[in-house]
PDB file of C-alpha atoms in Angstrom:
ATOM      1  CA  UNK A   6      10.086 116.711-200.125  1.00 34.00           C
ATOM      2  CA  UNK A   7       8.209 117.648-196.947  1.00 36.00           C
ATOM      3  CA  UNK A   8       5.913 114.986-195.572  1.00 37.00           C
ATOM      4  CA  UNK A   9       3.871 117.371-193.432  1.00 38.00           C
ATOM      5  CA  UNK A  10       2.538 120.603-194.893  1.00 34.00           C
ATOM      6  CA  UNK A  11       2.736 123.944-193.121  1.00 36.00           C
ATOM      7  CA  UNK A  12      -1.091 124.029-193.004  1.00 37.00           C
ATOM      8  CA  UNK A  13      -1.064 121.619-190.035  1.00 39.00           C
ATOM      9  CA  UNK A  14      -0.651 123.912-186.995  1.00 37.00           C
ATOM     10  CA  UNK A  15      -0.420 121.038-184.501  1.00 41.00           C
ATOM     11  CA  UNK A  16       2.568 119.466-186.306  1.00 40.00           C
ATOM     12  CA  UNK A  17       5.318 121.904-187.268  1.00 39.00           C
ATOM     13  CA  UNK A  18       6.947 121.061-190.565  1.00 42.00           C
ATOM     14  CA  UNK A  19      10.263 119.246-190.241  1.00 50.00           C
ATOM     15  CA  UNK A  20      13.036 118.687-192.783  1.00 69.00           C
ATOM     16  CA  UNK A  21      11.617 115.332-193.948  1.00 92.00           C
ATOM     17  CA  UNK A  22      12.622 113.977-197.352  1.00 95.00           C
ATOM     18  CA  UNK A  23      10.985 110.878-198.810  1.00 95.00           C
ATOM     19  CA  UNK A  24      13.479 108.639-200.633  1.00 96.00           C
ATOM     20  CA  UNK A  25      12.569 105.739-202.915  1.00 96.00           C
ATOM     21  CA  UNK A  26      15.935 104.893-204.510  1.00 97.00           C
ATOM     22  CA  UNK A  27      18.301 102.682-202.425  1.00 96.00           C
ATOM     23  CA  UNK A  28      21.248 104.121-204.384  1.00 97.00           C
ATOM     24  CA  UNK A  29      20.413 107.692-203.377  1.00 98.00           C
ATOM     25  CA  UNK A  30      23.716 109.249-202.191  1.00 97.00           C
ATOM     26  CA  UNK A  31      21.934 110.873-199.258  1.00 97.00           C
ATOM     27  CA  UNK A  32      21.692 107.404-197.696  1.00 97.00           C
ATOM     28  CA  UNK A  33      25.422 106.736-197.852  1.00 97.00           C
ATOM     29  CA  UNK A  34      25.901 106.808-194.047  1.00 98.00           C
ATOM     30  CA  UNK A  35      23.491 103.858-193.754  1.00 97.00           C
ATOM     31  CA  UNK A  36      24.746 101.560-196.509  1.00 97.00           C
ATOM     32  CA  UNK A  37      26.000  98.077-195.658  1.00 96.00           C
ATOM     33  CA  UNK A  38      25.504  98.231-191.885  1.00 96.00           C
ATOM     34  CA  UNK A  39      26.005  94.455-191.611  1.00 95.00           C
ATOM     35  CA  UNK A  40      29.416  94.616-193.326  1.00 95.00           C
ATOM     36  CA  UNK A  41      31.516  94.722-190.159  1.00 93.00           C
ATOM     37  CA  UNK A  42      34.885  95.260-191.819  1.00 93.00           C
ATOM     38  CA  UNK A  43      33.547  98.023-194.043  1.00 94.00           C
ATOM     39  CA  UNK A  44      31.929  99.827-191.133  1.00 96.00           C
ATOM     40  CA  UNK A  45      35.014  99.424-188.922  1.00 93.00           C
ATOM     41  CA  UNK A  46      37.049 101.216-191.559  1.00 94.00           C
ATOM     42  CA  UNK A  47      34.502 103.815-192.599  1.00 96.00           C
ATOM     43  CA  UNK A  48      32.931 105.018-189.393  1.00 97.00           C
ATOM     44  CA  UNK A  49      35.985 106.188-187.420  1.00 95.00           C
ATOM     45  CA  UNK A  50      37.620 107.549-190.583  1.00 95.00           C
ATOM     46  CA  UNK A  51      34.531 109.580-191.481  1.00 97.00           C
ATOM     47  CA  UNK A  52      33.776 110.558-187.899  1.00 97.00           C
ATOM     48  CA  UNK A  53      30.335 108.980-187.659  1.00 98.00           C
ATOM     49  CA  UNK A  54      28.474 106.225-185.855  1.00 98.00           C
ATOM     50  CA  UNK A  55      24.965 104.781-186.107  1.00 97.00           C
ATOM     51  CA  UNK A  56      22.416 104.951-183.292  1.00 96.00           C
ATOM     52  CA  UNK A  57      19.547 102.474-183.586  1.00 95.00           C
ATOM     53  CA  UNK A  58      16.160 102.779-181.918  1.00 93.00           C
ATOM     54  CA  UNK A  59      14.295 105.665-180.304  1.00 94.00           C
ATOM     55  CA  UNK A  60      15.863 105.367-176.829  1.00 94.00           C
ATOM     56  CA  UNK A  61      19.427 105.103-178.117  1.00 95.00           C
ATOM     57  CA  UNK A  62      18.978 108.058-180.476  1.00 96.00           C
ATOM     58  CA  UNK A  63      17.624 110.189-177.654  1.00 96.00           C
ATOM     59  CA  UNK A  64      20.451 109.153-175.320  1.00 96.00           C
ATOM     60  CA  UNK A  65      23.044 110.013-177.948  1.00 97.00           C
ATOM     61  CA  UNK A  66      21.567 113.481-178.284  1.00 97.00           C
ATOM     62  CA  UNK A  67      21.388 113.931-174.509  1.00 96.00           C
ATOM     63  CA  UNK A  68      25.077 113.023-174.355  1.00 96.00           C
ATOM     64  CA  UNK A  69      25.862 115.871-176.729  1.00 96.00           C
ATOM     65  CA  UNK A  70      26.437 114.020-179.991  1.00 97.00           C
ATOM     66  CA  UNK A  71      25.514 116.016-183.075  1.00 97.00           C
ATOM     67  CA  UNK A  72      23.078 114.375-185.487  1.00 97.00           C
ATOM     68  CA  UNK A  73      24.090 114.160-189.159  1.00 97.00           C
ATOM     69  CA  UNK A  74      20.789 112.693-190.373  1.00 97.00           C
ATOM     70  CA  UNK A  75      17.987 110.336-189.408  1.00 97.00           C
ATOM     71  CA  UNK A  76      16.469 107.419-191.350  1.00 97.00           C
ATOM     72  CA  UNK A  77      12.870 106.575-190.406  1.00 96.00           C
ATOM     73  CA  UNK A  78      10.093 104.322-191.585  1.00 91.00           C
ATOM     74  CA  UNK A  79       6.774 106.165-191.881  1.00 86.00           C
ATOM     75  CA  UNK A  80       5.266 105.009-188.577  1.00 88.00           C
ATOM     76  CA  UNK A  81       8.230 106.436-186.631  1.00 93.00           C
ATOM     77  CA  UNK A  82       7.881 109.981-187.950  1.00 92.00           C
ATOM     78  CA  UNK A  83       5.299 110.993-185.339  1.00 92.00           C
ATOM     79  CA  UNK A  84       7.187 109.191-182.544  1.00 94.00           C
ATOM     80  CA  UNK A  85      10.339 111.152-183.339  1.00 95.00           C
ATOM     81  CA  UNK A  86       8.536 114.402-184.188  1.00 94.00           C
ATOM     82  CA  UNK A  87      10.014 116.337-181.242  1.00 95.00           C
ATOM     83  CA  UNK A  88      13.537 115.364-182.311  1.00 95.00           C
ATOM     84  CA  UNK A  89      12.779 116.211-185.941  1.00 94.00           C
ATOM     85  CA  UNK A  90      11.580 119.671-184.902  1.00 93.00           C
ATOM     86  CA  UNK A  91      14.568 120.314-182.617  1.00 93.00           C
ATOM     87  CA  UNK A  92      17.498 119.410-184.859  1.00 92.00           C
ATOM     88  CA  UNK A  93      18.490 120.888-188.228  1.00 92.00           C
ATOM     89  CA  UNK A  94      19.708 117.560-189.607  1.00 95.00           C
ATOM     90  CA  UNK A  95      17.810 116.070-192.579  1.00 96.00           C
ATOM     91  CA  UNK A  96      15.339 113.258-191.977  1.00 97.00           C
ATOM     92  CA  UNK A  97      14.899 110.576-194.629  1.00 97.00           C
ATOM     93  CA  UNK A  98      11.569 108.739-194.694  1.00 96.00           C
ATOM     94  CA  UNK A  99      11.776 105.338-196.370  1.00 96.00           C
ATOM     95  CA  UNK A 100       9.756 102.149-196.592  1.00 95.00           C
ATOM     96  CA  UNK A 101      10.854  99.169-194.438  1.00 93.00           C
ATOM     97  CA  UNK A 102      11.771  97.333-197.644  1.00 95.00           C
ATOM     98  CA  UNK A 103      14.029 100.143-198.807  1.00 96.00           C
ATOM     99  CA  UNK A 104      15.654 100.416-195.379  1.00 95.00           C
ATOM    100  CA  UNK A 105      16.485  96.706-195.527  1.00 95.00           C
ATOM    101  CA  UNK A 106      17.981  97.025-199.018  1.00 96.00           C
ATOM    102  CA  UNK A 107      20.179  99.921-197.914  1.00 96.00           C
ATOM    103  CA  UNK A 108      21.310  98.649-194.507  1.00 96.00           C
ATOM    104  CA  UNK A 109      21.435  94.912-195.243  1.00 95.00           C
ATOM    105  CA  UNK A 110      19.042  93.833-192.486  1.00 93.00           C
ATOM    106  CA  UNK A 111      15.466  94.308-191.298  1.00 90.00           C
ATOM    107  CA  UNK A 112      15.458  97.448-189.153  1.00 88.00           C
ATOM    108  CA  UNK A 113      13.115  96.177-186.430  1.00 77.00           C
ATOM    109  CA  UNK A 114      13.035  99.411-184.461  1.00 77.00           C
ATOM    110  CA  UNK A 115      12.344 101.525-187.531  1.00 80.00           C
ATOM    111  CA  UNK A 116      14.617 104.408-186.568  1.00 94.00           C
ATOM    112  CA  UNK A 117      18.296 104.994-187.306  1.00 97.00           C
ATOM    113  CA  UNK A 118      20.417 108.091-186.876  1.00 97.00           C
ATOM    114  CA  UNK A 119      23.866 108.924-188.144  1.00 98.00           C
ATOM    115  CA  UNK A 120      25.708 110.783-185.384  1.00 98.00           C
ATOM    116  CA  UNK A 121      28.940 112.761-185.396  1.00 98.00           C
ATOM    117  CA  UNK A 122      31.728 111.363-183.199  1.00 98.00           C
ATOM    118  CA  UNK A 123      33.425 113.539-180.604  1.00 96.00           C
ATOM    119  CA  UNK A 124      37.192 113.623-180.024  1.00 96.00           C
ATOM    120  CA  UNK A 125      38.246 111.012-177.468  1.00 95.00           C
ATOM    121  CA  UNK A 126      39.961 112.125-174.267  1.00 96.00           C
ATOM    122  CA  UNK A 127      43.472 110.865-173.646  1.00 97.00           C
ATOM    123  CA  UNK A 128      44.178 108.102-171.159  1.00 97.00           C
ATOM    124  CA  UNK A 129      46.038 110.625-168.981  1.00 97.00           C
ATOM    125  CA  UNK A 130      42.980 112.879-168.837  1.00 97.00           C
ATOM    126  CA  UNK A 131      40.712 110.037-167.748  1.00 97.00           C
ATOM    127  CA  UNK A 132      43.145 108.740-165.160  1.00 98.00           C
ATOM    128  CA  UNK A 133      43.568 112.146-163.559  1.00 97.00           C
ATOM    129  CA  UNK A 134      39.814 112.588-163.205  1.00 96.00           C
ATOM    130  CA  UNK A 135      38.671 109.142-162.005  1.00 97.00           C
ATOM    131  CA  UNK A 136      39.234 106.441-159.389  1.00 96.00           C
ATOM    132  CA  UNK A 137      37.528 103.300-160.716  1.00 97.00           C
ATOM    133  CA  UNK A 138      38.589 102.285-164.224  1.00 98.00           C
ATOM    134  CA  UNK A 139      37.955  99.172-166.329  1.00 98.00           C
ATOM    135  CA  UNK A 140      40.779  98.210-168.688  1.00 98.00           C
ATOM    136  CA  UNK A 141      39.931  95.911-171.610  1.00 98.00           C
ATOM    137  CA  UNK A 142      42.499  93.901-173.545  1.00 98.00           C
ATOM    138  CA  UNK A 143      41.657  92.604-177.047  1.00 97.00           C
ATOM    139  CA  UNK A 144      37.900  92.496-176.410  1.00 97.00           C
ATOM    140  CA  UNK A 145      36.856  92.504-180.056  1.00 94.00           C
ATOM    141  CA  UNK A 146      33.321  91.118-179.832  1.00 95.00           C
ATOM    142  CA  UNK A 147      30.896  94.028-180.147  1.00 96.00           C
ATOM    143  CA  UNK A 148      28.228  92.340-178.041  1.00 96.00           C
ATOM    144  CA  UNK A 149      30.676  91.907-175.162  1.00 97.00           C
ATOM    145  CA  UNK A 150      31.868  95.505-175.509  1.00 98.00           C
ATOM    146  CA  UNK A 151      28.289  96.740-175.243  1.00 97.00           C
ATOM    147  CA  UNK A 152      27.473  94.497-172.268  1.00 97.00           C
ATOM    148  CA  UNK A 153      30.601  95.581-170.397  1.00 98.00           C
ATOM    149  CA  UNK A 154      29.862  99.273-170.931  1.00 98.00           C
ATOM    150  CA  UNK A 155      26.294  98.786-169.724  1.00 97.00           C
ATOM    151  CA  UNK A 156      27.521  97.098-166.551  1.00 97.00           C
ATOM    152  CA  UNK A 157      30.202  99.756-166.053  1.00 97.00           C
ATOM    153  CA  UNK A 158      27.560 102.487-166.216  1.00 96.00           C
ATOM    154  CA  UNK A 159      25.084 100.674-163.970  1.00 96.00           C
ATOM    155  CA  UNK A 160      27.554  99.561-161.319  1.00 96.00           C
ATOM    156  CA  UNK A 161      29.536 102.732-160.767  1.00 94.00           C
ATOM    157  CA  UNK A 162      32.721 102.409-162.788  1.00 97.00           C
ATOM    158  CA  UNK A 163      34.084 105.829-163.718  1.00 97.00           C
ATOM    159  CA  UNK A 164      35.772 105.184-167.056  1.00 98.00           C
ATOM    160  CA  UNK A 165      37.044 102.556-169.504  1.00 98.00           C
ATOM    161  CA  UNK A 166      40.461 102.178-171.134  1.00 98.00           C
ATOM    162  CA  UNK A 167      40.835 100.069-174.273  1.00 98.00           C
ATOM    163  CA  UNK A 168      43.890  98.311-175.641  1.00 98.00           C
ATOM    164  CA  UNK A 169      44.644  99.275-179.262  1.00 96.00           C
ATOM    165  CA  UNK A 170      43.022  96.091-180.619  1.00 95.00           C
ATOM    166  CA  UNK A 171      39.683  96.349-178.789  1.00 97.00           C
ATOM    167  CA  UNK A 172      36.507  96.725-180.833  1.00 95.00           C
ATOM    168  CA  UNK A 173      34.848 100.080-181.372  1.00 97.00           C
ATOM    169  CA  UNK A 174      32.375 100.956-178.573  1.00 97.00           C
ATOM    170  CA  UNK A 175      30.456 103.137-181.032  1.00 97.00           C
ATOM    171  CA  UNK A 176      29.887 100.360-183.550  1.00 96.00           C
ATOM    172  CA  UNK A 177      26.127  99.889-184.018  1.00 94.00           C
ATOM    173  CA  UNK A 178      25.950  96.517-182.259  1.00 94.00           C
ATOM    174  CA  UNK A 179      27.918  97.749-179.239  1.00 97.00           C
ATOM    175  CA  UNK A 180      25.750 100.838-178.901  1.00 97.00           C
ATOM    176  CA  UNK A 181      22.560  98.776-179.211  1.00 94.00           C
ATOM    177  CA  UNK A 182      23.571  96.128-176.647  1.00 96.00           C
ATOM    178  CA  UNK A 183      24.696  98.811-174.195  1.00 97.00           C
ATOM    179  CA  UNK A 184      21.330 100.610-174.616  1.00 94.00           C
ATOM    180  CA  UNK A 185      23.309 103.804-175.046  1.00 95.00           C
ATOM    181  CA  UNK A 186      25.474 103.308-171.946  1.00 95.00           C
ATOM    182  CA  UNK A 187      28.546 103.816-174.154  1.00 97.00           C
ATOM    183  CA  UNK A 188      27.523 107.486-174.111  1.00 97.00           C
ATOM    184  CA  UNK A 189      27.519 107.612-170.293  1.00 94.00           C
ATOM    185  CA  UNK A 190      30.956 106.179-169.492  1.00 97.00           C
ATOM    186  CA  UNK A 191      33.989 108.096-170.767  1.00 97.00           C
ATOM    187  CA  UNK A 192      36.604 105.990-172.518  1.00 98.00           C
ATOM    188  CA  UNK A 193      40.008 106.299-174.149  1.00 98.00           C
ATOM    189  CA  UNK A 194      42.441 104.085-176.022  1.00 97.00           C
ATOM    190  CA  UNK A 195      45.889 103.281-174.726  1.00 97.00           C
ATOM    191  CA  UNK A 196      48.493 104.011-177.392  1.00 93.00           C
ATOM    192  CA  UNK A 197      50.444 100.794-176.816  1.00 95.00           C
ATOM    193  CA  UNK A 198      50.019  97.463-175.056  1.00 96.00           C
ATOM    194  CA  UNK A 199      51.045  96.401-172.497  1.00 95.00           C
ATOM    195  CA  UNK A 200      53.393  99.393-172.128  1.00 96.00           C
ATOM    196  CA  UNK A 201      50.375 101.678-171.756  1.00 96.00           C
ATOM    197  CA  UNK A 202      49.669 100.038-168.412  1.00 97.00           C
ATOM    198  CA  UNK A 203      52.675 101.921-167.025  1.00 96.00           C
ATOM    199  CA  UNK A 204      50.637 105.096-167.478  1.00 96.00           C
ATOM    200  CA  UNK A 205      47.858 103.606-165.361  1.00 98.00           C
ATOM    201  CA  UNK A 206      50.218 102.583-162.567  1.00 96.00           C
ATOM    202  CA  UNK A 207      52.021 105.944-162.619  1.00 97.00           C
ATOM    203  CA  UNK A 208      48.647 107.630-162.056  1.00 97.00           C
ATOM    204  CA  UNK A 209      48.387 105.818-158.722  1.00 97.00           C
ATOM    205  CA  UNK A 210      46.126 102.913-159.682  1.00 98.00           C
ATOM    206  CA  UNK A 211      46.335  99.361-158.364  1.00 97.00           C
ATOM    207  CA  UNK A 212      46.260  97.108-161.436  1.00 98.00           C
ATOM    208  CA  UNK A 213      44.048  94.092-160.746  1.00 98.00           C
ATOM    209  CA  UNK A 214      43.938  91.339-163.382  1.00 98.00           C
ATOM    210  CA  UNK A 215      40.672  89.376-163.441  1.00 98.00           C
ATOM    211  CA  UNK A 216      41.471  85.730-164.139  1.00 96.00           C
ATOM    212  CA  UNK A 217      40.026  82.304-163.193  1.00 94.00           C
ATOM    213  CA  UNK A 218      43.564  81.094-162.385  1.00 94.00           C
ATOM    214  CA  UNK A 219      43.471  79.264-159.021  1.00 92.00           C
ATOM    215  CA  UNK A 220      46.541  81.252-157.913  1.00 95.00           C
ATOM    216  CA  UNK A 221      44.481  84.445-157.994  1.00 97.00           C
ATOM    217  CA  UNK A 222      42.997  85.823-154.786  1.00 97.00           C
ATOM    218  CA  UNK A 223      39.233  86.012-154.341  1.00 96.00           C
ATOM    219  CA  UNK A 224      37.837  89.500-154.940  1.00 95.00           C
ATOM    220  CA  UNK A 225      36.329  89.741-151.460  1.00 93.00           C
ATOM    221  CA  UNK A 226      39.719  88.886-149.950  1.00 95.00           C
ATOM    222  CA  UNK A 227      41.443  91.657-151.902  1.00 95.00           C
ATOM    223  CA  UNK A 228      38.628  94.137-151.071  1.00 94.00           C
ATOM    224  CA  UNK A 229      39.154  96.451-154.048  1.00 95.00           C
ATOM    225  CA  UNK A 230      36.354  98.762-152.888  1.00 93.00           C
ATOM    226  CA  UNK A 231      38.654  99.917-150.086  1.00 94.00           C
ATOM    227  CA  UNK A 232      41.490 100.849-152.425  1.00 95.00           C
ATOM    228  CA  UNK A 233      41.968 104.489-153.342  1.00 95.00           C
ATOM    229  CA  UNK A 234      42.340 103.878-157.076  1.00 97.00           C
ATOM    230  CA  UNK A 235      41.602 100.639-158.913  1.00 97.00           C
ATOM    231  CA  UNK A 236      42.086  99.606-162.543  1.00 98.00           C
ATOM    232  CA  UNK A 237      40.369  96.269-163.215  1.00 98.00           C
ATOM    233  CA  UNK A 238      41.794  94.456-166.257  1.00 98.00           C
ATOM    234  CA  UNK A 239      39.536  92.230-168.388  1.00 98.00           C
ATOM    235  CA  UNK A 240      40.556  89.971-171.265  1.00 97.00           C
ATOM    236  CA  UNK A 241      38.787  88.672-174.327  1.00 94.00           C
ATOM    237  CA  UNK A 242      36.205  85.904-174.250  1.00 89.00           C
ATOM    238  CA  UNK A 243      37.912  82.514-174.147  1.00 86.00           C
ATOM    239  CA  UNK A 244      41.545  83.634-174.152  1.00 88.00           C
ATOM    240  CA  UNK A 245      41.353  85.939-171.166  1.00 94.00           C
ATOM    241  CA  UNK A 246      44.218  88.289-170.369  1.00 97.00           C
ATOM    242  CA  UNK A 247      47.516  87.735-172.134  1.00 97.00           C
ATOM    243  CA  UNK A 248      50.613  86.603-170.282  1.00 97.00           C
ATOM    244  CA  UNK A 249      52.109  90.088-170.730  1.00 97.00           C
ATOM    245  CA  UNK A 250      49.060  91.711-169.133  1.00 97.00           C
ATOM    246  CA  UNK A 251      49.087  89.265-166.228  1.00 97.00           C
ATOM    247  CA  UNK A 252      52.769  89.956-165.608  1.00 97.00           C
ATOM    248  CA  UNK A 253      52.119  93.701-165.640  1.00 97.00           C
ATOM    249  CA  UNK A 254      49.363  93.456-163.007  1.00 97.00           C
ATOM    250  CA  UNK A 255      49.905  94.275-159.335  1.00 97.00           C
ATOM    251  CA  UNK A 256      47.606  91.449-158.283  1.00 98.00           C
ATOM    252  CA  UNK A 257      45.529  88.652-159.800  1.00 98.00           C
ATOM    253  CA  UNK A 258      41.902  88.451-158.660  1.00 98.00           C
ATOM    254  CA  UNK A 259      39.142  85.939-159.313  1.00 96.00           C
ATOM    255  CA  UNK A 260      35.433  85.458-158.775  1.00 96.00           C
ATOM    256  CA  UNK A 261      34.836  82.455-156.457  1.00 94.00           C
ATOM    257  CA  UNK A 262      32.851  79.777-158.299  1.00 91.00           C
ATOM    258  CA  UNK A 263      30.526  76.985-157.164  1.00 91.00           C
ATOM    259  CA  UNK A 264      29.193  73.718-158.624  1.00 89.00           C
ATOM    260  CA  UNK A 265      32.332  73.070-160.637  1.00 87.00           C
ATOM    261  CA  UNK A 266      31.894  76.120-162.895  1.00 90.00           C
ATOM    262  CA  UNK A 267      35.348  77.376-163.864  1.00 83.00           C
ATOM    263  CA  UNK A 268      34.549  80.734-165.479  1.00 84.00           C
ATOM    264  CA  UNK A 269      31.868  83.161-166.635  1.00 89.00           C
ATOM    265  CA  UNK A 270      31.227  84.956-169.900  1.00 93.00           C
ATOM    266  CA  UNK A 271      33.342  88.121-169.877  1.00 95.00           C
ATOM    267  CA  UNK A 272      30.222  90.304-169.785  1.00 95.00           C
ATOM    268  CA  UNK A 273      28.852  88.503-166.718  1.00 95.00           C
ATOM    269  CA  UNK A 274      32.269  88.398-165.034  1.00 96.00           C
ATOM    270  CA  UNK A 275      32.690  92.137-165.612  1.00 97.00           C
ATOM    271  CA  UNK A 276      29.361  92.877-163.906  1.00 96.00           C
ATOM    272  CA  UNK A 277      30.256  90.824-160.818  1.00 96.00           C
ATOM    273  CA  UNK A 278      33.743  92.334-160.596  1.00 97.00           C
ATOM    274  CA  UNK A 279      32.511  95.908-161.133  1.00 97.00           C
ATOM    275  CA  UNK A 280      30.134  95.498-158.215  1.00 96.00           C
ATOM    276  CA  UNK A 281      32.981  94.300-156.016  1.00 95.00           C
ATOM    277  CA  UNK A 282      35.210  97.194-157.082  1.00 96.00           C
ATOM    278  CA  UNK A 283      32.588  99.898-156.576  1.00 89.00           C
ATOM    279  CA  UNK A 284      30.661  98.491-153.567  1.00 74.00           C
ATOM    280  CA  UNK A 285      29.681 101.163-151.090  1.00 49.00           C
ATOM    281  CA  UNK A 286      30.240 104.071-153.473  1.00 50.00           C
ATOM    282  CA  UNK A 287      27.272 106.367-153.968  1.00 41.00           C
ATOM    283  CA  UNK A 288      25.732 106.199-157.429  1.00 43.00           C
ATOM    284  CA  UNK A 289      26.550 109.238-159.552  1.00 42.00           C
TER     285      UNK A 289
END
């Protein structure tokens, strides 16, 4: 039912429906958000993802994602009123307690939206259009995925390529950690690994493998910012790049370390390396 009547001229009526039953089928998109395996299977198959928080929801819309529905606690209705009035998607108003029962966690930011995914570009399409590309291998931690995308957006990387076993950038945690930067950086999945790297090389990219191995050259020595096209390869936290990926690379590069530190978290290492790759390029 409508929460605001049409007799309030300063607040146009929006499609707001108050829901009090956690089993209501209208809330299906939001059920079990903490069940990672369930959401990994459901979301891509059903063509949806969850945006959490006012800023992320707005950034998803600005990036052209269509809204399926929105789930709000009462105090967020006025905050999101402009969005409610602009989109035809239904808005479900629920209590914080009901939101927690449905999603499986306390929704601190009080606003969730179910968004429709867009078809991904192919790797070939991205490679033709861009010059600075991050390539992730087996990065399956959603926090790291989000951090890497945020750094890629902030530091001037053009696009991201994912190995088949990388985590979903549009999983709720990735989107939240990236603060919506996953909407700003185009990405694609390589069909096979490491054979898909041949596609990158054939497109004219220098394949640089980021590794703490002492045999690798320091990034400033390699000067990737002077190269015409660069694909910077990053591996998973702990394991790093696989032997197959290292063999496929044109060159191994490392971040020089001090005080006996041997490596950085992959999110921090990505930020440092992205800066080195894109140094001197004007921000887009």
